[in-house]
Short mmCIF file of C-alpha atoms in Angstrom, two decimals:
data_model
loop_
_atom_site.label_atom_id
_atom_site.label_comp_id
_atom_site.label_asym_id
_atom_site.label_seq_id
_atom_site.Cartn_x
_atom_site.Cartn_y
_atom_site.Cartn_z
CA UNK A 1 0.00 0.00 0.00
CA UNK A 2 1.29 3.47 -0.91
CA UNK A 3 1.98 5.58 2.15
CA UNK A 4 0.19 8.91 2.46
CA UNK A 5 2.00 11.80 4.09
CA UNK A 6 -1.19 13.17 5.66
CA UNK A 7 -1.81 9.91 7.52
CA UNK A 8 1.85 9.66 8.50
CA UNK A 9 1.80 13.20 9.93
CA UNK A 10 -1.13 12.24 12.16
CA UNK A 11 0.48 8.95 13.23
CA UNK A 12 4.15 9.88 13.44
CA UNK A 13 4.21 13.66 13.83
CA UNK A 14 7.52 15.34 13.10
CA UNK A 15 9.07 12.01 12.03
CA UNK A 16 6.78 11.75 8.98
CA UNK A 17 8.56 14.11 6.58
CA UNK A 18 12.17 13.10 7.35
CA UNK A 19 11.09 9.45 7.09
CA UNK A 20 9.55 10.11 3.66
CA UNK A 21 12.73 11.83 2.51
CA UNK A 22 14.88 9.03 3.94
CA UNK A 23 12.91 6.38 2.06
CA UNK A 24 13.59 8.34 -1.14
CA UNK A 25 17.33 8.58 -0.45
CA UNK A 26 17.19 11.91 1.42
CA UNK A 27 17.08 14.25 -1.60
CA UNK A 28 16.14 17.95 -1.19
CA UNK A 29 13.06 17.27 -3.33
CA UNK A 30 11.08 14.04 -3.15
CA UNK A 31 7.68 12.89 -4.45
CA UNK A 32 5.03 11.74 -1.99
CA UNK A 33 1.33 11.01 -1.85
CA UNK A 34 -0.68 13.60 0.08
CA UNK A 35 -4.41 13.11 0.59
CA UNK A 36 -4.29 10.56 -2.21
CA UNK A 37 -2.68 12.88 -4.78
CA UNK A 38 0.86 13.40 -6.02
CA UNK A 39 2.82 16.05 -4.13
CA UNK A 40 6.41 17.16 -3.63
CA UNK A 41 8.26 17.61 -0.36
CA UNK A 42 10.99 20.23 -0.77
CA UNK A 43 13.74 21.41 1.57
CA UNK A 44 16.71 23.76 1.72
CA UNK A 45 17.27 27.45 0.89
CA UNK A 46 17.03 26.99 -2.89
CA UNK A 47 13.64 25.33 -2.53
CA UNK A 48 12.46 27.99 -0.08
CA UNK A 49 13.26 30.65 -2.67
CA UNK A 50 11.14 28.86 -5.27
CA UNK A 51 8.37 28.11 -2.77
CA UNK A 52 7.98 31.85 -2.16
CA UNK A 53 7.80 32.72 -5.85
CA UNK A 54 4.16 33.83 -6.32
CA UNK A 55 4.37 33.11 -10.05
CA UNK A 56 5.04 29.44 -9.24
CA UNK A 57 3.18 28.79 -5.97
CA UNK A 58 -0.20 29.92 -4.68
CA UNK A 59 -1.62 29.51 -1.19
CA UNK A 60 -5.36 29.46 -1.88
CA UNK A 61 -6.59 25.93 -1.15
CA UNK A 62 -3.15 24.67 -0.15
CA UNK A 63 -4.01 23.74 3.44
CA UNK A 64 -6.87 21.22 3.76
CA UNK A 65 -10.03 23.10 4.75
CA UNK A 66 -10.62 21.41 8.16
CA UNK A 67 -7.06 22.20 9.28
CA UNK A 68 -7.08 25.74 7.87
CA UNK A 69 -10.41 26.52 9.55
CA UNK A 70 -9.16 25.25 12.91
CA UNK A 71 -5.71 26.81 12.94
CA UNK A 72 -6.14 30.03 10.93
CA UNK A 73 -9.89 30.51 10.52
CA UNK A 74 -11.98 30.89 7.37
CA UNK A 75 -11.02 33.89 5.24
CA UNK A 76 -7.64 34.39 6.94
CA UNK A 77 -4.65 36.07 5.31
CA UNK A 78 -2.81 32.73 5.17
CA UNK A 79 -5.01 31.47 2.33
CA UNK A 80 -5.05 34.60 0.18
CA UNK A 81 -3.08 35.44 -2.96
CA UNK A 82 -2.46 38.42 -5.20
CA UNK A 83 -3.72 41.94 -4.46
CA UNK A 84 -6.02 40.79 -1.68
CA UNK A 85 -3.15 39.10 0.13
CA UNK A 86 -0.76 42.03 -0.30
CA UNK A 87 -3.31 44.50 1.04
CA UNK A 88 -4.22 42.32 4.03
CA UNK A 89 -0.55 41.66 4.77
CA UNK A 90 0.15 45.41 4.64
CA UNK A 91 -2.51 45.86 7.33
CA UNK A 92 -0.70 43.33 9.56
CA UNK A 93 2.74 44.83 8.96
CA UNK A 94 1.52 48.31 9.84
CA UNK A 95 -0.27 47.03 12.95
CA UNK A 96 2.78 45.09 14.16
CA UNK A 97 5.38 47.69 13.21
CA UNK A 98 6.42 48.48 16.79
CA UNK A 99 4.69 45.61 18.59
CA UNK A 100 7.98 43.85 19.26
CA UNK A 101 9.22 46.57 21.62
CA UNK A 102 5.91 46.85 23.46
CA UNK A 103 5.41 43.09 23.80
CA UNK A 104 8.98 42.63 24.98
CA UNK A 105 8.39 45.12 27.79
CA UNK A 106 5.02 43.58 28.68
CA UNK A 107 6.39 40.02 28.78
CA UNK A 108 9.31 41.15 30.91
CA UNK A 109 6.95 42.86 33.37
CA UNK A 110 4.25 40.18 33.55
CA UNK A 111 6.70 37.27 33.69
CA UNK A 112 8.75 38.87 36.44
CA UNK A 113 5.58 39.50 38.43
CA UNK A 114 4.34 35.94 37.90
CA UNK A 115 7.59 34.43 39.16
CA UNK A 116 7.52 36.65 42.24
CA UNK A 117 3.89 35.75 42.96
CA UNK A 118 4.69 32.03 42.70
CA UNK A 119 7.88 32.15 44.72
CA UNK A 120 8.62 28.73 46.15
CA UNK A 121 5.98 26.98 44.04
CA UNK A 122 6.33 24.23 41.45
CA UNK A 123 4.97 25.40 38.10
CA UNK A 124 4.63 24.22 34.52
CA UNK A 125 6.75 26.52 32.37
CA UNK A 126 4.46 26.12 29.36
CA UNK A 127 1.36 26.88 31.41
CA UNK A 128 3.05 29.87 32.99
CA UNK A 129 4.17 31.28 29.64
CA UNK A 130 0.80 30.72 27.95
CA UNK A 131 -0.80 32.72 30.76
CA UNK A 132 1.86 35.47 30.71
CA UNK A 133 1.90 35.82 26.93
CA UNK A 134 -1.89 35.93 26.94
CA UNK A 135 -1.85 38.78 29.46
CA UNK A 136 0.80 40.62 27.46
CA UNK A 137 -0.86 40.40 24.05
CA UNK A 138 -4.32 41.25 25.40
CA UNK A 139 -2.94 44.35 27.12
CA UNK A 140 -1.11 45.35 23.93
CA UNK A 141 -4.29 44.84 21.88
CA UNK A 142 -6.38 47.02 24.19
CA UNK A 143 -8.63 44.13 25.28
CA UNK A 144 -9.82 44.02 28.88
CA UNK A 145 -11.08 40.68 30.19
CA UNK A 146 -11.80 39.36 33.67
CA UNK A 147 -9.29 36.50 33.43
CA UNK A 148 -6.63 37.11 30.74
CA UNK A 149 -4.72 34.01 31.78
CA UNK A 150 -7.75 31.83 31.03
CA UNK A 151 -8.14 33.44 27.60
CA UNK A 152 -4.47 32.74 26.92
CA UNK A 153 -4.91 29.07 27.77
CA UNK A 154 -7.96 28.79 25.49
CA UNK A 155 -6.01 30.30 22.60
CA UNK A 156 -3.14 27.90 23.30
CA UNK A 157 -5.61 24.98 23.13
CA UNK A 158 -6.40 25.83 19.49
CA UNK A 159 -2.76 25.31 18.60
CA UNK A 160 -2.23 22.30 20.84
CA UNK A 161 -4.78 20.15 19.02
CA UNK A 162 -4.26 21.02 15.37
CA UNK A 163 -1.75 18.30 14.53
CA UNK A 164 -3.24 15.20 16.08
CA UNK A 165 -6.48 13.22 16.07
CA UNK A 166 -8.29 12.49 19.31
CA UNK A 167 -9.36 14.47 22.39
CA UNK A 168 -6.89 17.33 21.83
CA UNK A 169 -8.37 17.92 18.38
CA UNK A 170 -11.88 18.10 19.83
CA UNK A 171 -10.66 20.44 22.57
CA UNK A 172 -9.01 22.62 19.94
CA UNK A 173 -12.26 22.94 17.99
CA UNK A 174 -14.19 23.83 21.14
CA UNK A 175 -11.63 26.54 21.87
CA UNK A 176 -11.77 27.78 18.27
CA UNK A 177 -15.57 28.09 18.29
CA UNK A 178 -15.47 29.94 21.61
CA UNK A 179 -12.71 32.26 20.34
CA UNK A 180 -14.59 33.05 17.13
CA UNK A 181 -17.69 34.11 19.10
CA UNK A 182 -15.64 36.14 21.55
CA UNK A 183 -13.63 37.93 18.84
CA UNK A 184 -16.76 38.75 16.82
CA UNK A 185 -18.16 40.45 19.88
CA UNK A 186 -14.99 42.53 20.23
CA UNK A 187 -15.13 43.62 16.58
CA UNK A 188 -18.83 44.54 16.85
CA UNK A 189 -18.18 46.54 20.02
CA UNK A 190 -15.31 48.43 18.38
CA UNK A 191 -17.36 49.24 15.28
CA UNK A 192 -20.38 50.26 17.32
CA UNK A 193 -18.29 52.64 19.41
CA UNK A 194 -16.74 54.15 16.28
CA UNK A 195 -20.14 54.71 14.63
CA UNK A 196 -22.11 56.22 17.50
CA UNK A 197 -20.10 59.40 17.97
CA UNK A 198 -17.29 61.36 16.32
CA UNK A 199 -14.08 59.72 17.39
CA UNK A 200 -10.34 59.96 16.73
CA UNK A 201 -8.60 57.38 14.54
CA UNK A 202 -8.32 53.88 16.03
CA UNK A 203 -5.94 53.91 18.97
CA UNK A 204 -5.74 50.21 19.88
CA UNK A 205 -5.01 47.14 17.77
CA UNK A 206 -8.55 45.78 18.20
CA UNK A 207 -9.97 49.11 17.01
CA UNK A 208 -7.53 49.12 14.11
CA UNK A 209 -8.45 45.61 12.96
CA UNK A 210 -12.14 46.50 13.24
CA UNK A 211 -11.48 49.33 10.75
CA UNK A 212 -9.65 47.22 8.14
CA UNK A 213 -11.06 47.26 4.61
CA UNK A 214 -10.77 45.00 1.57
CA UNK A 215 -9.37 46.05 -1.85
CA UNK A 216 -12.84 47.38 -2.80
CA UNK A 217 -12.93 49.75 0.17
CA UNK A 218 -15.50 47.78 2.15
CA UNK A 219 -15.04 46.92 5.82
CA UNK A 220 -14.00 43.31 6.29
CA UNK A 221 -16.99 41.17 7.28
CA UNK A 222 -17.23 40.84 11.05
CA UNK A 223 -16.31 37.11 11.01
CA UNK A 224 -13.21 37.79 8.90
CA UNK A 225 -12.07 40.75 11.00
CA UNK A 226 -12.56 38.57 14.08
CA UNK A 227 -10.47 35.81 12.52
CA UNK A 228 -7.65 38.25 11.80
CA UNK A 229 -7.80 39.58 15.36
CA UNK A 230 -7.33 36.01 16.54
CA UNK A 231 -4.49 35.61 14.05
CA UNK A 232 -2.64 38.23 16.07
CA UNK A 233 -3.60 36.99 19.53
CA UNK A 234 -3.32 33.21 19.03
CA UNK A 235 0.22 33.15 17.54
CA UNK A 236 1.47 35.39 20.34
CA UNK A 237 0.25 32.88 22.92
CA UNK A 238 1.68 30.02 20.84
CA UNK A 239 5.15 31.49 21.34
CA UNK A 240 4.91 29.64 24.68
CA UNK A 241 5.99 26.47 22.87
CA UNK A 242 9.30 28.03 21.87
CA UNK A 243 9.58 30.01 25.09
CA UNK A 244 9.50 26.72 27.00
CA UNK A 245 12.25 25.31 24.79
CA UNK A 246 14.25 28.47 25.53
CA UNK A 247 13.96 27.92 29.29
CA UNK A 248 14.93 24.27 28.80
CA UNK A 249 18.00 25.40 26.86
CA UNK A 250 18.94 27.77 29.68
CA UNK A 251 18.89 24.78 32.01
CA UNK A 252 21.03 22.82 29.55
CA UNK A 253 23.51 25.68 29.06
CA UNK A 254 23.94 27.32 32.50
CA UNK A 255 27.32 28.77 31.47
CA UNK A 256 25.49 31.14 29.12
CA UNK A 257 23.24 32.68 31.76
CA UNK A 258 25.50 35.57 32.90
CA UNK A 259 26.01 36.80 29.34
CA UNK A 260 22.34 36.40 28.49
CA UNK A 261 21.37 38.42 31.54
CA UNK A 262 23.57 41.31 30.43
CA UNK A 263 23.69 41.50 26.63
CA UNK A 264 20.74 41.90 24.26
CA UNK A 265 22.83 40.69 21.30
CA UNK A 266 23.53 37.40 23.07
CA UNK A 267 19.84 36.98 23.91
CA UNK A 268 18.99 37.56 20.25
CA UNK A 269 21.49 34.91 19.11
CA UNK A 270 20.22 32.47 21.74
CA UNK A 271 16.63 33.08 20.64
CA UNK A 272 17.48 32.49 17.00
CA UNK A 273 19.14 29.19 17.86
CA UNK A 274 16.07 28.09 19.82
CA UNK A 275 13.90 28.93 16.80
CA UNK A 276 16.27 27.07 14.47
CA UNK A 277 16.78 23.88 16.46
CA UNK A 278 13.43 23.19 18.10
CA UNK A 279 10.44 22.27 15.95
CA UNK A 280 7.14 24.07 15.84
CA UNK A 281 5.74 24.44 12.32
CA UNK A 282 6.25 21.00 10.70
CA UNK A 283 5.65 22.13 7.12
CA UNK A 284 4.14 24.82 4.93
CA UNK A 285 1.91 23.99 1.97
CA UNK A 286 1.47 25.60 -1.43
CA UNK A 287 -0.09 24.67 -4.76
CA UNK A 288 1.79 24.81 -8.06
CA UNK A 289 0.46 27.31 -10.59
CA UNK A 290 2.36 25.93 -13.61
CA UNK A 291 4.46 23.04 -14.88
CA UNK A 292 7.98 23.22 -13.50
CA UNK A 293 11.09 21.13 -13.09
CA UNK A 294 11.96 21.22 -9.39
CA UNK A 295 15.45 19.82 -8.99
CA UNK A 296 14.70 16.97 -11.38
CA UNK A 297 11.15 16.34 -10.19
CA UNK A 298 8.26 17.60 -12.29
CA UNK A 299 5.45 19.51 -10.63
CA UNK A 300 2.13 20.12 -12.38
CA UNK A 301 -0.53 22.83 -11.95
CA UNK A 302 -2.74 22.05 -8.95
CA UNK A 303 -0.15 19.77 -7.34
CA UNK A 304 0.69 20.46 -3.69
CA UNK A 305 4.23 21.41 -2.72
CA UNK A 306 5.18 20.90 0.94
CA UNK A 307 8.08 22.87 2.40
CA UNK A 308 9.96 20.89 5.06
CA UNK A 309 10.49 23.62 7.66
CA UNK A 310 12.50 21.69 10.29
CA UNK A 311 14.54 20.05 7.52
CA UNK A 312 15.49 23.46 6.15
CA UNK A 313 16.39 24.78 9.59
CA UNK A 314 18.60 21.70 10.10
CA UNK A 315 20.05 21.62 6.57
CA UNK A 316 23.69 20.44 6.88
CA UNK A 317 24.56 22.40 3.75
CA UNK A 318 23.66 25.61 5.58
CA UNK A 319 24.36 24.91 9.24
CA UNK A 320 27.47 23.25 10.67
CA UNK A 321 26.69 20.59 13.30
CA UNK A 322 22.99 21.32 12.72
CA UNK A 323 21.67 19.15 15.57
CA UNK A 324 23.92 20.80 18.18
CA UNK A 325 22.67 23.80 20.16
CA UNK A 326 25.13 26.61 19.46
CA UNK A 327 23.88 30.15 19.95
CA UNK A 328 27.32 31.38 18.91
CA UNK A 329 26.51 30.53 15.28
CA UNK A 330 24.23 33.61 15.17
CA UNK A 331 26.70 36.06 16.71
CA UNK A 332 27.63 38.56 14.00
CA UNK A 333 25.93 36.49 11.30
CA UNK A 334 23.54 37.98 8.76
CA UNK A 335 20.87 35.34 8.21
CA UNK A 336 19.56 34.99 4.67
CA UNK A 337 15.77 35.26 4.35
CA UNK A 338 15.64 31.75 2.86
CA UNK A 339 17.94 29.93 5.34
CA UNK A 340 16.14 30.26 8.68
CA UNK A 341 12.42 29.69 8.15
CA UNK A 342 10.61 28.76 11.39
CA UNK A 343 7.99 31.37 10.43
CA UNK A 344 8.40 31.23 6.69
CA UNK A 345 10.92 32.67 4.24
CA UNK A 346 11.38 35.63 1.96
CA UNK A 347 10.15 39.20 2.44
CA UNK A 348 7.05 39.43 4.66
CA UNK A 349 5.82 42.46 2.70
CA UNK A 350 5.82 40.56 -0.58
CA UNK A 351 5.04 36.99 0.43
CA UNK A 352 3.65 34.79 3.17
CA UNK A 353 6.41 35.09 5.77
CA UNK A 354 4.86 35.74 9.18
CA UNK A 355 4.58 39.47 9.94
CA UNK A 356 4.78 38.71 13.66
CA UNK A 357 8.31 37.27 13.54
CA UNK A 358 10.00 40.30 15.19
CA UNK A 359 7.43 40.14 18.00
CA UNK A 360 8.10 36.41 18.44
CA UNK A 361 11.83 37.04 18.75
CA UNK A 362 11.24 39.88 21.20
CA UNK A 363 8.95 37.79 23.42
CA UNK A 364 11.37 34.87 23.59
CA UNK A 365 14.27 37.24 24.23
CA UNK A 366 12.39 38.84 27.13
CA UNK A 367 11.67 35.37 28.52
CA UNK A 368 15.35 34.47 28.32
CA UNK A 369 16.30 37.71 30.07
CA UNK A 370 13.91 37.13 32.97
CA UNK A 371 14.84 33.48 33.46
CA UNK A 372 18.57 34.23 33.12
CA UNK A 373 18.34 36.54 36.13
CA UNK A 374 15.75 34.65 38.22
CA UNK A 375 16.34 31.87 40.72
CA UNK A 376 14.72 28.57 39.77
CA UNK A 377 15.47 24.87 39.44
CA UNK A 378 14.10 22.12 37.24
CA UNK A 379 12.07 19.47 39.04
CA UNK A 380 10.67 17.60 36.04
CA UNK A 381 11.27 17.21 32.32
CA UNK A 382 9.67 15.32 29.47
CA UNK A 383 8.60 15.87 25.90
CA UNK A 384 5.60 15.19 23.69
CA UNK A 385 7.89 14.92 20.63
CA UNK A 386 7.25 13.75 17.89
CA UNK A 387 3.66 14.91 18.48
CA UNK A 388 2.73 18.06 16.54
CA UNK A 389 3.13 20.61 18.05
CA UNK A 390 5.92 19.37 20.32
CA UNK A 391 5.76 20.63 23.87
CA UNK A 392 8.39 20.32 26.56
CA UNK A 393 6.86 19.17 29.84
CA UNK A 394 9.19 21.33 31.90
CA UNK A 395 8.39 21.92 35.56
CA UNK A 396 10.41 24.24 37.76
CA UNK A 397 10.52 25.32 41.37
CA UNK A 398 10.77 29.09 41.66
CA UNK A 399 12.90 30.96 44.18
#
């Protein structure tokens, strides 16, 4: 029986794509079956460059509808192409232009406070960070809720169940449906407030998103605006996966803590190495627009192309000793836009690279700074790997 990559991803998680490549002789481009149809798995900087060529690859319809609706929401920027995508992406880039600085400060403040409040307690690092990042991004967005930590955990649940069948998938859908209703209410409130009396331009991110328009000049439908609000909030909370790996790496590399506590450049390099080495996004999907020869493999219009994200970040042709944690590799190094792709490749203004990448880096860096200066000890470790998304079961005692 021919193996199908979709089934293997559900069964074997992050092992599925490297196993498929290994069976084919580990080439940078290999044919697979995906949802019963021919597809290509591609890896490495050269393939990333082609994957982000809009003349060759489109995103509309690339991600299976049930997964896209759960993770991104219907009508989200992730599934758009052409003028509509560029305009929507410009909205995100403008919104997030200085969010990295603000979120870094908020994470630093809320995380420091949380560790002080839980002095002497045993805590789950992932749970702590999901709560802290939720508080930080809600405050940044101008959203006031009774229990921001609970909202953060619900948003994290959407991400936690997207890559696996079973109870977590059902929990993820319950969280998604709740979040959609909640976000629609926020958009309606913002629009109602703007329409009832003369008001200044939007001053908060939620007000700004409520005012976004499509290429025809019409306000985005309430459900779509709500989805895009969640596409700012949810990914910020999901940084907790990588933030937990960062704390784990601090425990593994205690010699680095003094330098990380003092120097922003060292924290940046450390953060980049965490993002390179530890998996989060297993793959990105596109659909070929035209016939093309892709490193000796033919791709036809309508055929899916799957970018191996971890494989690219661990490409031995790009990274020396790729499976070894070495933050020093990023000190003084200019990283090409197609080499390090945990949140996509290329130019975010022109393609589908995540516009929130600077904010992600800032949030992890703030986490590293706080934990590098705090007193804590590990009391339990474990991992859900190769489950997608992988989560480190790291428990610490504070103080």
